[in-house]
Amino acid sequence: MKPIKIGIAGLGNVGEEVAYQLIKGFRVQKNLFQIELVAVSAKSKNKKRKIDLNHFKFFENPIDMVSDNKIDVIVELIGGDEGVAKDLCFSALKNNKAVITANKALIAKYGKELAEIAEERNLFFSFEASVAGGIPILKLIREGLIVNEITKLTGILNGTANYILSEMEKEQKSFDIVLKEAQKKGFAEADPSFDVDGIDAAHKTIILSALAYGKMPNVNNLTIKGIRDITLNDISYCNQLGYKIKLLGNSLLHKNKNGKDELSCSVEPWLISKNLGLSNVAGVLNAVQIESSLAGPVMITGAGAGGEPTASAVLADIVDYANETKLFSFGRNSNDILNNYNTIPYTNKFRYYLRLNVVDKSGVLADVTSIFKDNGLSIESFIQKSNQEDKTAELVIITHEAEGFVLNDSLSKISILDGVITKPVCLSIYS
Amino acid sequence: MKPIKIGIAGLGNVGEEVAYQLIKGFRVQKNLFQIELVAVSAKSKNKKRKIDLNHFKFFENPIDMVSDNKIDVIVELIGGDEGVAKDLCFSALKNNKAVITANKALIAKYGKELAEIAEERNLFFSFEASVAGGIPILKLIREGLIVNEITKLTGILNGTANYILSEMEKEQKSFDIVLKEAQKKGFAEADPSFDVDGIDAAHKTIILSALAYGKMPNVNNLTIKGIRDITLNDISYCNQLGYKIKLLGNSLLHKNKNGKDELSCSVEPWLISKNLGLSNVAGVLNAVQIESSLAGPVMITGAGAGGEPTASAVLADIVDYANETKLFSFGRNSNDILNNYNTIPYTNKFRYYLRLNVVDKSGVLADVTSIFKDNGLSIESFIQKSNQEDKTAELVIITHEAEGFVLNDSLSKISILDGVITKPVCLSIYS
């Protein structure tokens, strides 16, 4: 058996754990394959780590790894959609090395191009760890559900955002306070915008969409809304009404009147009925729910991030490589992946949650309901909470099902009403 | 590309759907592989089906397929742990044909032997469809979580039993009535014992245990309790106390004092807190929950049975074969599988639910609680419901945590108390 020689670029949480497991050895590695860590590259060689780097060739510049003919597989754990990580992955493949990466930003942007190079050269190229950490979701779609047509994919894909929303509810604290605490605990980055503004979830949604539908929207062509506008009051109202708020990466494939595929795709907070399994996915957990033609609905939940879960995914890719698994990175010929695929707004009817901050005086509610009436939008539930001190009130409305444009039209009229103080908050209700 | 030639033995729900999909063609089949149905075998050739059998070679006796050199893969969908299905699988492998099967009873009994023959001869042998229908759970454990040590596996593995328990609660009907209705609807067999007595779930639990731990208990060495004793009252009491009752296949690997592996494994109804995801898996759905060393907890839910979901699993195996995936059927060398592995009772402490049917007279409760006191068993919750008509009462007790032998000792003393009418019902509370 020819030993397989691994080079790891990037020794953060994940890289260190992958290296540690390769050194320690795991069941299949010992019994079935010979997998050997031979080289590493990291920003700092001397940082304290649970592995001793002296046993491996150290590269100051990870790009130099690609010309080392003792390395079979480059494991890219640097991150970022440009710069070193991009250069490393492209040049590794062009130098006929297998590539395994956890880099969602890179795959969302250059995944098709990289897969094309890998396929031309018959190289292994995989990125299980790029979506939902410890959940083997790419393998599930790519192999387990391979004969299914997938029509819908919904995921809780960002552990930080999910943790913040869960903590807000559990601890009854505001977004800002929970975010600060999460940063202290290491559950949120110093610059949290990738996580709380939905960018990270968008990258993962794009990768899932490529695997599920062969269609890869551009990140600039998605509706991406984060969770910064969600107040503790929103969470309480929703709770009262039987819902949880979750940041979802959601995509939906449908045929239009002419039988042509149309893809709707977004990252935004939704209300989820407490009766649905997704509503119970709390804290840093991730979940993905799939609607498939034969297997039906499948949902999988697990750890979305962290050194060990993500290392589990990277190592599973390494074992697939060692097992000589023939892999289409996106579950199909990468030439068939439609890049920069255009997405359209959801054409389904949804129910909506609206929160309006208004002056607490007579007439405002009448104005609002009259706009609703004119637009044919009807109300299912209504909560009013007055604030005596500053003579304002919050109006919380759950609408009956309506099309998006009806809702948006009503909202734009409501926004400019005299008594409406701040921009209304509007969330769709998942169904 | 050499076309792959399939023979299907057994054209029930699943076999017919597999055949139909192979004829109709699916995405990867058309683009990446040539997979061709060439032969079928079924009890009745002339039964009305959605496929036209005239295009395929028909075998009266499926065993004759193994000597047809136009067939590469035998798909065994006959079922049963002995007889034709067994003969077919063994002789197919011995005639150097790949074998794909959905036969859980056969795999639970002869899986190791079959895998050994397949490995000796370098043949593809897979059985994704044998556990949890549309959920690709074997691939998940075998490949997705391959570098993990698994320590616990819990599954809702029988859709019929889960449907009956869910319907009892939803419709407030007794076991017998719901069973009859389920039989009419085709959700339960004429002879329901495999499903409601836990045998089917036991076969699946054994297969999962083989994949997760490399240890394969014998079906005769498991604690197997079905759901026939569960009354509508049990379900209502549990509901009141915050629990659902689910039939679980459960296994737990632990090290004893000497560092040796010990496996506990059972199929029985458990109380599951409504806060846990498993409690929400209702109707015919299946679910599997895994505790793993690196990825942490992973849970997957989906359709556990039915023609289409099970066909999805069979076809995924066929695609893996077409892709020349090198497969260790149980995720490791089959020589390493420990067959007829001895299981021991759970050594963990659990909380328990007890229902006693007693004569409604003073003193009975005192007798019961005094036995509890003598055994050091303490009570967490208590419900008494008297029946004025026949002067009986039901006592429902939730205990604090206790070891199994303490509980059993108390139970045997309680059973022979004067005022205790029927054998106490005792269920463990899942944690």
JSON list of N, CA, C and O in Angstrom, two decimals, chain A residues 236-268:
[
{"chain": "A", "resi": 236, "resn": "SER", "atom": "N", "xyz": [-39.85, 37.79, 21.63]},
{"chain": "A", "resi": 236, "resn": "SER", "atom": "CA", "xyz": [-40.93, 37.54, 22.59]},
{"chain": "A", "resi": 236, "resn": "SER", "atom": "C", "xyz": [-42.28, 37.44, 21.89]},
{"chain": "A", "resi": 236, "resn": "SER", "atom": "O", "xyz": [-43.09, 36.56, 22.17]},
{"chain": "A", "resi": 237, "resn": "TYR", "atom": "N", "xyz": [-42.55, 38.38, 20.99]},
{"chain": "A", "resi": 237, "resn": "TYR", "atom": "CA", "xyz": [-43.82, 38.34, 20.25]},
{"chain": "A", "resi": 237, "resn": "TYR", "atom": "C", "xyz": [-43.96, 37.01, 19.50]},
{"chain": "A", "resi": 237, "resn": "TYR", "atom": "O", "xyz": [-45.00, 36.37, 19.52]},
{"chain": "A", "resi": 238, "resn": "CYS", "atom": "N", "xyz": [-42.88, 36.63, 18.84]},
{"chain": "A", "resi": 238, "resn": "CYS", "atom": "CA", "xyz": [-42.93, 35.40, 18.04]},
{"chain": "A", "resi": 238, "resn": "CYS", "atom": "C", "xyz": [-43.17, 34.20, 18.94]},
{"chain": "A", "resi": 238, "resn": "CYS", "atom": "O", "xyz": [-43.97, 33.32, 18.60]},
{"chain": "A", "resi": 239, "resn": "ASN", "atom": "N", "xyz": [-42.49, 34.19, 20.06]},
{"chain": "A", "resi": 239, "resn": "ASN", "atom": "CA", "xyz": [-42.67, 33.11, 21.02]},
{"chain": "A", "resi": 239, "resn": "ASN", "atom": "C", "xyz": [-44.13, 32.98, 21.42]},
{"chain": "A", "resi": 239, "resn": "ASN", "atom": "O", "xyz": [-44.72, 31.90, 21.39]},
{"chain": "A", "resi": 240, "resn": "GLN", "atom": "N", "xyz": [-44.71, 34.14, 21.76]},
{"chain": "A", "resi": 240, "resn": "GLN", "atom": "CA", "xyz": [-46.12, 34.23, 22.13]},
{"chain": "A", "resi": 240, "resn": "GLN", "atom": "C", "xyz": [-47.02, 33.68, 21.03]},
{"chain": "A", "resi": 240, "resn": "GLN", "atom": "O", "xyz": [-48.03, 33.04, 21.29]},
{"chain": "A", "resi": 241, "resn": "LEU", "atom": "N", "xyz": [-46.64, 33.94, 19.78]},
{"chain": "A", "resi": 241, "resn": "LEU", "atom": "CA", "xyz": [-47.47, 33.54, 18.64]},
{"chain": "A", "resi": 241, "resn": "LEU", "atom": "C", "xyz": [-47.16, 32.11, 18.16]},
{"chain": "A", "resi": 241, "resn": "LEU", "atom": "O", "xyz": [-47.77, 31.62, 17.21]},
{"chain": "A", "resi": 242, "resn": "GLY", "atom": "N", "xyz": [-46.18, 31.45, 18.82]},
{"chain": "A", "resi": 242, "resn": "GLY", "atom": "CA", "xyz": [-45.89, 30.06, 18.47]},
{"chain": "A", "resi": 242, "resn": "GLY", "atom": "C", "xyz": [-44.74, 29.87, 17.48]},
{"chain": "A", "resi": 242, "resn": "GLY", "atom": "O", "xyz": [-44.66, 28.84, 16.81]},
{"chain": "A", "resi": 243, "resn": "TYR", "atom": "N", "xyz": [-43.83, 30.86, 17.43]},
{"chain": "A", "resi": 243, "resn": "TYR", "atom": "CA", "xyz": [-42.74, 30.78, 16.46]},
{"chain": "A", "resi": 243, "resn": "TYR", "atom": "C", "xyz": [-41.38, 31.04, 17.11]},
{"chain": "A", "resi": 243, "resn": "TYR", "atom": "O", "xyz": [-41.29, 31.67, 18.15]},
{"chain": "A", "resi": 244, "resn": "LYS", "atom": "N", "xyz": [-40.34, 30.55, 16.45]},
{"chain": "A", "resi": 244, "resn": "LYS", "atom": "CA", "xyz": [-38.96, 30.96, 16.75]},
{"chain": "A", "resi": 244, "resn": "LYS", "atom": "C", "xyz": [-38.44, 31.71, 15.53]},
{"chain": "A", "resi": 244, "resn": "LYS", "atom": "O", "xyz": [-38.87, 31.45, 14.40]},
{"chain": "A", "resi": 245, "resn": "ILE", "atom": "N", "xyz": [-37.47, 32.59, 15.76]},
{"chain": "A", "resi": 245, "resn": "ILE", "atom": "CA", "xyz": [-36.82, 33.28, 14.64]},
{"chain": "A", "resi": 245, "resn": "ILE", "atom": "C", "xyz": [-35.49, 32.59, 14.35]},
{"chain": "A", "resi": 245, "resn": "ILE", "atom": "O", "xyz": [-34.68, 32.39, 15.27]},
{"chain": "A", "resi": 246, "resn": "LYS", "atom": "N", "xyz": [-35.27, 32.21, 13.11]},
{"chain": "A", "resi": 246, "resn": "LYS", "atom": "CA", "xyz": [-34.01, 31.55, 12.72]},
{"chain": "A", "resi": 246, "resn": "LYS", "atom": "C", "xyz": [-33.49, 32.20, 11.44]},
{"chain": "A", "resi": 246, "resn": "LYS", "atom": "O", "xyz": [-34.28, 32.49, 10.52]},
{"chain": "A", "resi": 247, "resn": "LEU", "atom": "N", "xyz": [-32.18, 32.37, 11.38]},
{"chain": "A", "resi": 247, "resn": "LEU", "atom": "CA", "xyz": [-31.55, 32.83, 10.13]},
{"chain": "A", "resi": 247, "resn": "LEU", "atom": "C", "xyz": [-31.40, 31.62, 9.21]},
{"chain": "A", "resi": 247, "resn": "LEU", "atom": "O", "xyz": [-30.69, 30.67, 9.53]},
{"chain": "A", "resi": 248, "resn": "LEU", "atom": "N", "xyz": [-32.10, 31.65, 8.09]},
{"chain": "A", "resi": 248, "resn": "LEU", "atom": "CA", "xyz": [-32.09, 30.51, 7.18]},
{"chain": "A", "resi": 248, "resn": "LEU", "atom": "C", "xyz": [-31.43, 30.85, 5.85]},
{"chain": "A", "resi": 248, "resn": "LEU", "atom": "O", "xyz": [-31.65, 31.92, 5.29]},
{"chain": "A", "resi": 249, "resn": "GLY", "atom": "N", "xyz": [-30.64, 29.91, 5.36]},
{"chain": "A", "resi": 249, "resn": "GLY", "atom": "CA", "xyz": [-30.25, 29.92, 3.96]},
{"chain": "A", "resi": 249, "resn": "GLY", "atom": "C", "xyz": [-31.26, 29.05, 3.24]},
{"chain": "A", "resi": 249, "resn": "GLY", "atom": "O", "xyz": [-31.41, 27.88, 3.56]},
{"chain": "A", "resi": 250, "resn": "ASN", "atom": "N", "xyz": [-31.98, 29.63, 2.32]},
{"chain": "A", "resi": 250, "resn": "ASN", "atom": "CA", "xyz": [-33.11, 28.91, 1.73]},
{"chain": "A", "resi": 250, "resn": "ASN", "atom": "C", "xyz": [-33.04, 29.00, 0.21]},
{"chain": "A", "resi": 250, "resn": "ASN", "atom": "O", "xyz": [-32.72, 30.04, -0.35]},
{"chain": "A", "resi": 251, "resn": "SER", "atom": "N", "xyz": [-33.33, 27.89, -0.45]},
{"chain": "A", "resi": 251, "resn": "SER", "atom": "CA", "xyz": [-33.39, 27.94, -1.91]},
{"chain": "A", "resi": 251, "resn": "SER", "atom": "C", "xyz": [-34.49, 27.00, -2.39]},
{"chain": "A", "resi": 251, "resn": "SER", "atom": "O", "xyz": [-34.81, 26.00, -1.75]},
{"chain": "A", "resi": 252, "resn": "LEU", "atom": "N", "xyz": [-35.05, 27.36, -3.50]},
{"chain": "A", "resi": 252, "resn": "LEU", "atom": "CA", "xyz": [-36.27, 26.72, -3.97]},
{"chain": "A", "resi": 252, "resn": "LEU", "atom": "C", "xyz": [-36.20, 26.70, -5.49]},
{"chain": "A", "resi": 252, "resn": "LEU", "atom": "O", "xyz": [-36.02, 27.72, -6.13]},
{"chain": "A", "resi": 253, "resn": "LEU", "atom": "N", "xyz": [-36.33, 25.49, -6.05]},
{"chain": "A", "resi": 253, "resn": "LEU", "atom": "CA", "xyz": [-36.30, 25.36, -7.50]},
{"chain": "A", "resi": 253, "resn": "LEU", "atom": "C", "xyz": [-37.71, 25.08, -8.00]},
{"chain": "A", "resi": 253, "resn": "LEU", "atom": "O", "xyz": [-38.39, 24.20, -7.48]},
{"chain": "A", "resi": 254, "resn": "HIS", "atom": "N", "xyz": [-38.15, 25.83, -8.96]},
{"chain": "A", "resi": 254, "resn": "HIS", "atom": "CA", "xyz": [-39.48, 25.56, -9.51]},
{"chain": "A", "resi": 254, "resn": "HIS", "atom": "C", "xyz": [-39.48, 25.77, -11.00]},
{"chain": "A", "resi": 254, "resn": "HIS", "atom": "O", "xyz": [-38.56, 26.36, -11.57]},
{"chain": "A", "resi": 255, "resn": "LYS", "atom": "N", "xyz": [-40.50, 25.27, -11.63]},
{"chain": "A", "resi": 255, "resn": "LYS", "atom": "CA", "xyz": [-40.63, 25.46, -13.08]},
{"chain": "A", "resi": 255, "resn": "LYS", "atom": "C", "xyz": [-41.60, 26.63, -13.32]},
{"chain": "A", "resi": 255, "resn": "LYS", "atom": "O", "xyz": [-42.64, 26.71, -12.67]},
{"chain": "A", "resi": 256, "resn": "ASN", "atom": "N", "xyz": [-41.26, 27.51, -14.24]},
{"chain": "A", "resi": 256, "resn": "ASN", "atom": "CA", "xyz": [-42.21, 28.56, -14.57]},
{"chain": "A", "resi": 256, "resn": "ASN", "atom": "C", "xyz": [-43.22, 28.06, -15.61]},
{"chain": "A", "resi": 256, "resn": "ASN", "atom": "O", "xyz": [-43.20, 26.89, -15.99]},
{"chain": "A", "resi": 257, "resn": "LYS", "atom": "N", "xyz": [-44.09, 28.96, -16.04]},
{"chain": "A", "resi": 257, "resn": "LYS", "atom": "CA", "xyz": [-45.16, 28.55, -16.96]},
{"chain": "A", "resi": 257, "resn": "LYS", "atom": "C", "xyz": [-44.63, 27.87, -18.22]},
{"chain": "A", "resi": 257, "resn": "LYS", "atom": "O", "xyz": [-45.28, 27.02, -18.81]},
{"chain": "A", "resi": 258, "resn": "ASN", "atom": "N", "xyz": [-43.44, 28.30, -18.63]},
{"chain": "A", "resi": 258, "resn": "ASN", "atom": "CA", "xyz": [-42.87, 27.72, -19.86]},
{"chain": "A", "resi": 258, "resn": "ASN", "atom": "C", "xyz": [-42.04, 26.46, -19.60]},
{"chain": "A", "resi": 258, "resn": "ASN", "atom": "O", "xyz": [-41.31, 26.00, -20.47]},
{"chain": "A", "resi": 259, "resn": "GLY", "atom": "N", "xyz": [-42.14, 25.96, -18.35]},
{"chain": "A", "resi": 259, "resn": "GLY", "atom": "CA", "xyz": [-41.41, 24.74, -18.03]},
{"chain": "A", "resi": 259, "resn": "GLY", "atom": "C", "xyz": [-39.93, 24.96, -17.79]},
{"chain": "A", "resi": 259, "resn": "GLY", "atom": "O", "xyz": [-39.16, 24.01, -17.71]},
{"chain": "A", "resi": 260, "resn": "LYS", "atom": "N", "xyz": [-39.52, 26.24, -17.68]},
{"chain": "A", "resi": 260, "resn": "LYS", "atom": "CA", "xyz": [-38.10, 26.53, -17.44]},
{"chain": "A", "resi": 260, "resn": "LYS", "atom": "C", "xyz": [-37.83, 26.62, -15.95]},
{"chain": "A", "resi": 260, "resn": "LYS", "atom": "O", "xyz": [-38.65, 27.10, -15.17]},
{"chain": "A", "resi": 261, "resn": "ASP", "atom": "N", "xyz": [-36.63, 26.15, -15.54]},
{"chain": "A", "resi": 261, "resn": "ASP", "atom": "CA", "xyz": [-36.25, 26.22, -14.13]},
{"chain": "A", "resi": 261, "resn": "ASP", "atom": "C", "xyz": [-36.14, 27.67, -13.66]},
{"chain": "A", "resi": 261, "resn": "ASP", "atom": "O", "xyz": [-35.60, 28.51, -14.37]},
{"chain": "A", "resi": 262, "resn": "GLU", "atom": "N", "xyz": [-36.63, 27.90, -12.46]},
{"chain": "A", "resi": 262, "resn": "GLU", "atom": "CA", "xyz": [-36.40, 29.19, -11.81]},
{"chain": "A", "resi": 262, "resn": "GLU", "atom": "C", "xyz": [-35.93, 28.93, -10.38]},
{"chain": "A", "resi": 262, "resn": "GLU", "atom": "O", "xyz": [-36.49, 28.08, -9.68]},
{"chain": "A", "resi": 263, "resn": "LEU", "atom": "N", "xyz": [-34.92, 29.67, -9.98]},
{"chain": "A", "resi": 263, "resn": "LEU", "atom": "CA", "xyz": [-34.36, 29.47, -8.64]},
{"chain": "A", "resi": 263, "resn": "LEU", "atom": "C", "xyz": [-34.59, 30.71, -7.79]},
{"chain": "A", "resi": 263, "resn": "LEU", "atom": "O", "xyz": [-34.25, 31.82, -8.19]},
{"chain": "A", "resi": 264, "resn": "SER", "atom": "N", "xyz": [-35.19, 30.48, -6.62]},
{"chain": "A", "resi": 264, "resn": "SER", "atom": "CA", "xyz": [-35.26, 31.55, -5.62]},
{"chain": "A", "resi": 264, "resn": "SER", "atom": "C", "xyz": [-34.31, 31.18, -4.50]},
{"chain": "A", "resi": 264, "resn": "SER", "atom": "O", "xyz": [-34.24, 30.01, -4.11]},
{"chain": "A", "resi": 265, "resn": "CYS", "atom": "N", "xyz": [-33.61, 32.16, -3.99]},
{"chain": "A", "resi": 265, "resn": "CYS", "atom": "CA", "xyz": [-32.52, 31.85, -3.06]},
{"chain": "A", "resi": 265, "resn": "CYS", "atom": "C", "xyz": [-32.28, 33.06, -2.17]},
{"chain": "A", "resi": 265, "resn": "CYS", "atom": "O", "xyz": [-32.14, 34.18, -2.67]},
{"chain": "A", "resi": 266, "resn": "SER", "atom": "N", "xyz": [-32.25, 32.85, -0.88]},
{"chain": "A", "resi": 266, "resn": "SER", "atom": "CA", "xyz": [-32.03, 33.98, 0.03]},
{"chain": "A", "resi": 266, "resn": "SER", "atom": "C", "xyz": [-31.40, 33.53, 1.33]},
{"chain": "A", "resi": 266, "resn": "SER", "atom": "O", "xyz": [-31.45, 32.35, 1.69]},
{"chain": "A", "resi": 267, "resn": "VAL", "atom": "N", "xyz": [-30.81, 34.49, 2.03]},
{"chain": "A", "resi": 267, "resn": "VAL", "atom": "CA", "xyz": [-30.44, 34.30, 3.43]},
{"chain": "A", "resi": 267, "resn": "VAL", "atom": "C", "xyz": [-31.13, 35.39, 4.20]},
{"chain": "A", "resi": 267, "resn": "VAL", "atom": "O", "xyz": [-30.93, 36.58, 3.92]},
{"chain": "A", "resi": 268, "resn": "GLU", "atom": "N", "xyz": [-31.99, 35.01, 5.13]},
{"chain": "A", "resi": 268, "resn": "GLU", "atom": "CA", "xyz": [-32.71, 36.01, 5.92]},
{"chain": "A", "resi": 268, "resn": "GLU", "atom": "C", "xyz": [-33.33, 35.34, 7.13]},
{"chain": "A", "resi": 268, "resn": "GLU", "atom": "O", "xyz": [-33.48, 34.11, 7.15]}
]
